[in-house]
Coordinates of C-alpha atoms in Angstrom, one line a residue:
X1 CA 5.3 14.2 13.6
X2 CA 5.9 11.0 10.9
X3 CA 4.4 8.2 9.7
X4 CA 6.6 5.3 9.8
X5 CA 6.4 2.8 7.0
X6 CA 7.4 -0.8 7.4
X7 CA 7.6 -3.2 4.4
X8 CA 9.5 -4.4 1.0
X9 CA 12.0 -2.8 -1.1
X10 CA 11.9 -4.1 -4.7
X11 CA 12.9 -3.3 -8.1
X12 CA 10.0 -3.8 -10.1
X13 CA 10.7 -5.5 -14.1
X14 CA 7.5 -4.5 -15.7
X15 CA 6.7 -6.2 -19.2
X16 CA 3.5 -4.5 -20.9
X17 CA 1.4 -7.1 -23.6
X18 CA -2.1 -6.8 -25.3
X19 CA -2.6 -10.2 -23.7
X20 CA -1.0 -12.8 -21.1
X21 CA 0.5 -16.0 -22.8
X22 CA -1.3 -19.1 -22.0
X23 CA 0.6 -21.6 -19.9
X24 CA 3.9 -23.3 -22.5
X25 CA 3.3 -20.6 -25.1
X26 CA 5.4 -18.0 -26.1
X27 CA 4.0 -14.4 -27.1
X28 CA 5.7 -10.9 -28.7
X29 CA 5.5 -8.6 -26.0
X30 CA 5.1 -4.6 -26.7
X31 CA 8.1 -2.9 -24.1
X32 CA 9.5 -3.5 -20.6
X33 CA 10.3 -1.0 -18.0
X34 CA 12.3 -1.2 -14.7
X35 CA 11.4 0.9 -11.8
X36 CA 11.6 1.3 -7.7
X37 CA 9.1 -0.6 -6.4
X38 CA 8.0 -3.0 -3.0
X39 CA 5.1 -2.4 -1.6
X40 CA 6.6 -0.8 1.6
X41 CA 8.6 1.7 -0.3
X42 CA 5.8 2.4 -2.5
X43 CA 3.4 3.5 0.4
X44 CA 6.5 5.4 2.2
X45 CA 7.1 7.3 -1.3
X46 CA 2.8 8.0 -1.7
X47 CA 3.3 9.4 2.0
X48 CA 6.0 12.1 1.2
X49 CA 4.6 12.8 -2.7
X50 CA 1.6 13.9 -0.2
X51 CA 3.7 15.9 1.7
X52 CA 4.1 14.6 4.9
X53 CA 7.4 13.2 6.7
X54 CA 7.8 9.4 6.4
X55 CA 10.3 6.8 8.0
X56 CA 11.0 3.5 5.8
X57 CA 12.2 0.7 7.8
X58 CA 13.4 -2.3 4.9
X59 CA 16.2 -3.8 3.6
X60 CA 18.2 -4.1 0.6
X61 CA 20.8 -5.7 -1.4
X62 CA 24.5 -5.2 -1.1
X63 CA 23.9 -4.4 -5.0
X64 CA 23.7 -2.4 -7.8
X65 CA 19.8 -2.2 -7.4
X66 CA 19.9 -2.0 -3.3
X67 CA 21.6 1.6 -4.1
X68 CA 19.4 2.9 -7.1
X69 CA 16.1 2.0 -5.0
X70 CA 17.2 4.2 -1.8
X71 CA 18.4 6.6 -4.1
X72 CA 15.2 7.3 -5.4
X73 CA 13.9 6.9 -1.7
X74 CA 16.0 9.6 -0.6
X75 CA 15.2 11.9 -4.0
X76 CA 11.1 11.4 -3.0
X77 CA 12.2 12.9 0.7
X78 CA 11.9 9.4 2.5
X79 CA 13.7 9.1 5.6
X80 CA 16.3 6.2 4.6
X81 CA 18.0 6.0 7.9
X82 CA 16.1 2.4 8.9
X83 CA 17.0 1.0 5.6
X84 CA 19.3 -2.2 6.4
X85 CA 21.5 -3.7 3.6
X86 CA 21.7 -7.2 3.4
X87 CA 24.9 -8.8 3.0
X88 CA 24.5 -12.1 1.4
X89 CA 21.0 -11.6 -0.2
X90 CA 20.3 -9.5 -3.4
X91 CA 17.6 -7.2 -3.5
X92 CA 14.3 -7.8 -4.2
X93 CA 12.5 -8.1 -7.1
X94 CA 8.7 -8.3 -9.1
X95 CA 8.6 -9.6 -12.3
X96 CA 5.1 -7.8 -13.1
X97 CA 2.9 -8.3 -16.9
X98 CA 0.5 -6.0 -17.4
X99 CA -2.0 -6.5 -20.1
X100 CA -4.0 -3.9 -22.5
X101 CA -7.0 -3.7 -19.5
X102 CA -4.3 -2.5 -17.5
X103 CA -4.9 -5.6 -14.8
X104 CA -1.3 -7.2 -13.8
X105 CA -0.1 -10.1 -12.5
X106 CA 3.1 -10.3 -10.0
X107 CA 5.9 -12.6 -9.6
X108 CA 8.2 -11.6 -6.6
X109 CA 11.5 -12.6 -5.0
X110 CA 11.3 -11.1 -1.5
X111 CA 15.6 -12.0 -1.4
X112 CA 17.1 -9.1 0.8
X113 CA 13.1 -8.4 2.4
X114 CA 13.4 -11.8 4.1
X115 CA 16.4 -10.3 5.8
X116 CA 14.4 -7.4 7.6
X117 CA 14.5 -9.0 11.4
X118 CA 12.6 -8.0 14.4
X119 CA 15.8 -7.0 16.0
X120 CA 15.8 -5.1 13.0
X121 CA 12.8 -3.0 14.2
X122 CA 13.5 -3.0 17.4
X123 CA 16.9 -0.7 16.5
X124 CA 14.8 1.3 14.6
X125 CA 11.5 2.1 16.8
X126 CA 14.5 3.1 19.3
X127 CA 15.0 5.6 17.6
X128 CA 11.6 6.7 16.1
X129 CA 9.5 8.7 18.9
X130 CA 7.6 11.4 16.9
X131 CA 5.6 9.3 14.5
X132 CA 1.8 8.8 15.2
X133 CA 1.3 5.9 12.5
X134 CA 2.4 3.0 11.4
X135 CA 1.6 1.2 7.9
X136 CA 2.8 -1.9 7.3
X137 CA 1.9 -5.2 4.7
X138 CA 3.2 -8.5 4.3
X139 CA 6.0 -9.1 1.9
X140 CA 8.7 -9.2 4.7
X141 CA 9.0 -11.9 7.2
X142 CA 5.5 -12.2 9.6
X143 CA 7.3 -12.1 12.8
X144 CA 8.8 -8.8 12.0
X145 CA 5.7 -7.4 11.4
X146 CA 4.1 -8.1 14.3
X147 CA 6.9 -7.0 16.2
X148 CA 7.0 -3.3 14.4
X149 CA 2.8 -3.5 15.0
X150 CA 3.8 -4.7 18.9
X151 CA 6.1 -1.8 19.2
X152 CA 4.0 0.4 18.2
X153 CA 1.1 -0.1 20.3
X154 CA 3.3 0.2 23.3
X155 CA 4.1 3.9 21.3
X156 CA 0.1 5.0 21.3
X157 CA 1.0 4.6 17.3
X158 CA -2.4 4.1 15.1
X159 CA -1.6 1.3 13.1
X160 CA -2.7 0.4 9.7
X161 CA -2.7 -3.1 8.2
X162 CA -2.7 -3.3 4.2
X163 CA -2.8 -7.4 4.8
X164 CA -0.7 -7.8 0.9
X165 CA 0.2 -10.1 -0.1
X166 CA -2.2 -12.8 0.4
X167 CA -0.1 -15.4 0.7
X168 CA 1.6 -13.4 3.3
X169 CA -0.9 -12.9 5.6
X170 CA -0.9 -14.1 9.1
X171 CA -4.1 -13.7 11.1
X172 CA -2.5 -13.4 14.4
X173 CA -1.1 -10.0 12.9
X174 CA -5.3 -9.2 13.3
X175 CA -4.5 -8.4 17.3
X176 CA -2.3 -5.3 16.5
X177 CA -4.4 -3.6 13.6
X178 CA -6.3 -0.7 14.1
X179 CA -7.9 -0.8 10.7
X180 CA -6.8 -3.2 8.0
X181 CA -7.8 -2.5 4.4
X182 CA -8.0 -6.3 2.1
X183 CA -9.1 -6.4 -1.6
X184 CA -11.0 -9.4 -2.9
X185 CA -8.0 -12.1 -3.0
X186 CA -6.9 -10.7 0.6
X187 CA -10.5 -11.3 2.2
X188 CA -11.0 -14.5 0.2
X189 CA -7.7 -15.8 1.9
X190 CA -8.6 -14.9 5.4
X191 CA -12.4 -15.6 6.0
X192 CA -13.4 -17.0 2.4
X193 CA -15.8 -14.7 1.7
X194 CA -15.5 -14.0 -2.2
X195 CA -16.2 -9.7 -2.4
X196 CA -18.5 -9.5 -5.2
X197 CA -20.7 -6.3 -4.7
X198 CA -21.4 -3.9 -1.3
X199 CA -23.7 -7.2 0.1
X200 CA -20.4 -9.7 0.4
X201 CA -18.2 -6.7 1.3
X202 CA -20.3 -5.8 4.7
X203 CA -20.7 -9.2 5.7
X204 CA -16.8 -9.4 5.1
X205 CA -16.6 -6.7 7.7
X206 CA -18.7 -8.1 10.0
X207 CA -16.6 -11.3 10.0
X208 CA -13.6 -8.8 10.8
X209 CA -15.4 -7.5 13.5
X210 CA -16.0 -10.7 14.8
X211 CA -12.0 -11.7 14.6
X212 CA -11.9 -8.7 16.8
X213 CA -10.5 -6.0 13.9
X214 CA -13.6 -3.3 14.3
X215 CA -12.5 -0.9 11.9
X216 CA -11.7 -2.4 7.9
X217 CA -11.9 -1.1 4.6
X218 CA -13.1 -3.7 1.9
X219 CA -11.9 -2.6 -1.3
X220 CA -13.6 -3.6 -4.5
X221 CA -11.0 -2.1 -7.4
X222 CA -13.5 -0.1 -9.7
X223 CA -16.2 -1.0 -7.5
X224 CA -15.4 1.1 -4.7
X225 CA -15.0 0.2 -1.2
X226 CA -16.9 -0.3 2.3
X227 CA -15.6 1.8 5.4
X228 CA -16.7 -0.7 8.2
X229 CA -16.3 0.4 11.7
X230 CA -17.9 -1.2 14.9
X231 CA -21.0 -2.0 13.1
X232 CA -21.6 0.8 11.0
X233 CA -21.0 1.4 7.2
X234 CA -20.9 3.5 4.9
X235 CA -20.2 2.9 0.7
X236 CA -17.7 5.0 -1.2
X237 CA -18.0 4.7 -5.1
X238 CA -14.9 4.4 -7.0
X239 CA -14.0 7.3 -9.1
X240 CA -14.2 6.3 -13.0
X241 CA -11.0 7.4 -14.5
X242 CA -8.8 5.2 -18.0
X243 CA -6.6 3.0 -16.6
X244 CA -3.4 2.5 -17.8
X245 CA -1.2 0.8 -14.8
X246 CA -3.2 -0.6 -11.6
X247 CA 0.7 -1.5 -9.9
X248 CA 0.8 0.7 -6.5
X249 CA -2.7 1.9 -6.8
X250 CA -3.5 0.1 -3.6
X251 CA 0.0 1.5 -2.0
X252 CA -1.2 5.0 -2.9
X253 CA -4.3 4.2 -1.3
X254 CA -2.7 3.3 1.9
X255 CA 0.0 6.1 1.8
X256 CA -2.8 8.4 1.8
X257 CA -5.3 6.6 4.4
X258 CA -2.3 7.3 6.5
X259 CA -1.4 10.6 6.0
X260 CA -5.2 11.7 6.4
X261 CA -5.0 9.6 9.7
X262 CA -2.2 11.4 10.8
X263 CA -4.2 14.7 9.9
X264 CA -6.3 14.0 12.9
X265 CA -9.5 13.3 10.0
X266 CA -11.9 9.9 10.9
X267 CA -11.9 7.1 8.6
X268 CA -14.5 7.6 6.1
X269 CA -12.6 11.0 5.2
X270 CA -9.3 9.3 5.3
X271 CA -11.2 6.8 3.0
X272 CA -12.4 9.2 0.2
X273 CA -9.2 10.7 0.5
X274 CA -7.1 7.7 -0.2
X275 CA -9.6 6.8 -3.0
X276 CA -8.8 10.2 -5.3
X277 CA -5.1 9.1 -4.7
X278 CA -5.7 5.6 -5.8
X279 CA -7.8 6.5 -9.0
X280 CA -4.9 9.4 -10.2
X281 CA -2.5 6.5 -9.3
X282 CA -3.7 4.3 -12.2
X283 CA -3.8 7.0 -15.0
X284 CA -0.1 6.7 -14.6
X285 CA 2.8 4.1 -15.2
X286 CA 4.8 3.2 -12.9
X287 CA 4.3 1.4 -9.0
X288 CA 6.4 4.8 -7.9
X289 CA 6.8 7.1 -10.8
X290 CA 3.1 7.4 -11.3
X291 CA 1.8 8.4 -7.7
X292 CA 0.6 11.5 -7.6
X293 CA 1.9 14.6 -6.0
X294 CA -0.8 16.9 -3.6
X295 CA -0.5 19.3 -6.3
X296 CA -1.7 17.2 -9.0
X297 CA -4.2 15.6 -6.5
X298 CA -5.7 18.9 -6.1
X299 CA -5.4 19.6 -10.0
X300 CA -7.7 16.5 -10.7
X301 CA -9.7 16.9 -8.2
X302 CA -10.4 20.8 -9.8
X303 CA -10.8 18.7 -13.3
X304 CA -13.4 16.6 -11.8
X305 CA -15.0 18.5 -9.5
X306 CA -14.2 16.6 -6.7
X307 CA -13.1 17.7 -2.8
X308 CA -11.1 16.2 -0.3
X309 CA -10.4 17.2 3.2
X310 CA -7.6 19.6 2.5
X311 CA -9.6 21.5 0.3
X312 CA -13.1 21.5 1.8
X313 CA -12.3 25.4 1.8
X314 CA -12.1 25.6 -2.0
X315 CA -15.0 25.8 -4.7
X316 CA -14.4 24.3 -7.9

């Protein structure tokens, strides 16, 4: 069995700075860095760094950059088959500035994403008859993504909504989402409630409940998040770690939601899960290079005393 991943393929131009220039001024930066990024091969490449086997259905340049991105897909074990290449757009790209608190801000070009069709999908889900979840977001066109999340419905396929960007979002994509997992900006966007603390997070899921989505996560960055399901809830505190690149740690987060879904485990375990990923993720540069493997999820979690589900068997 798979998880199948649907989403953007980006390279990522990452400047680092002690401090974001204010609007007409020019600033010394300290280094820039290019890596794979997009946030649908980000979440396919958490899924097989945590060992499971992963579909990524995208597309990409005709280009220098649209072969070095599947390249590293296929060297992280991510099934590339789905992967379309677009002949008259380049591949995408996010011009991302991260500062000395490790927050980032994001400039993309979706280019060869906005070439991902449903007909697209529908080729691909054709194809794909052993996978049990699907994870998508919303850098590539909104019809295709509720066709992949249509598809896979009529599949028994749980689906998982990361609704990213915000400007992306499409509500109607709601009525296909088994669970959906939105930060601050993302719920702001959708029902303009403002996340400040666990009080504004609940009453966010309640409003998702309402929309007819009974199952969300509300994430809250180093605030933790609240695992909402059919009016019940339950806080998970975010685990304090130094961060040093927050770029994919809400990818990782989703990668492994998924991959603990696929396990069979409910969705506060899933939850707790994907929250040791995403915390590792940050220690680490990079939206690809620095998501963690199972082994060195299981090594922090030895460092730190923490458990997850694959390892409720071991005492630290």
């Amino acid at each position: 069995m798979s998880i199948t991943v649907v989403g953007s393929i980006n390279i990522d131009i990452v400047a680092l700075t002690d401090q974001y220039p204010s609007r007409g001024e020019t600033i010394f930066g300290k280094k820039i860095e290019y890596f794979s990024g997009g946030k649908g091969a980000n979440q396919a490449t958490a899924v097989a760094k945590l060992g499971k086997q992963v579909n990524m259905i995208g597309a990409v340049g005709n280009d220098f950059h649209g072969d070095k991105l599947v390249d590293t897909l296929n060297k992280a074990r991510v099934n590339t088959d789905f992967i379309k290449r677009s002949q008259f757009l380049a591949t995408g790209t996010a011009i991302i500035t991260i500062d000395q608190t490790a927050e980032n801000t994001m400039l993309v070009l979706k280019s060869a994403n906005e070439d991902l069709l449903p007909e697209d999908i529908e080729s691909a889900f054709s194809e794909i008859n052993q996978s049990e979840v699907l994870l998508v977001q919303m850098e590539v066109p909104q019809e295709t993504v509720i066709r992949a999340m249509e598809l896979a419905k009529k599949k028994g396929m749980y689906v998982v909504l990361d609704p990213a960007p915000a400007e992306g979002i499409t509500v109607k994509a709601l009525d296909y989402a088994d669970v959906i997992t939105p930060n601050r900006q993302e719920t702001k966007h959708m029902i303009g409630i403002d996340v400040i603390d666990k009080e504004t997070a609940i009453e966010a899921g309640r409003a998702f409940d309402k929309m007819g989505v009974k199952n969300s996560i509300i994430k809250m960055a180093d605030k933790g998040c609240i695992v909402y399901q059919s009016g019940e809830w339950e806080y998970l505190p975010s685990i304090p770690v130094t961060p040093l690149d927050t770029v994919g740690a809400g990818d990782s987060f989703a990668g492994a939601l998924a991959c603990a879904i696929s396990d069979g485990y409910d969705l506060i375990t899933a939850a707790k899960f994907a929250s040791i990923v995403g915390a590792l993720k940050v220690t680490k540069l990079g939206a690809q290079t620095g998501i963690p493997t199972l082994e060195e999820v299981e090594a922090f979690c030895k460092e730190r005393g923490l458990t997850y589900y694959g390892l409720e068997e071991k005492t630290f």
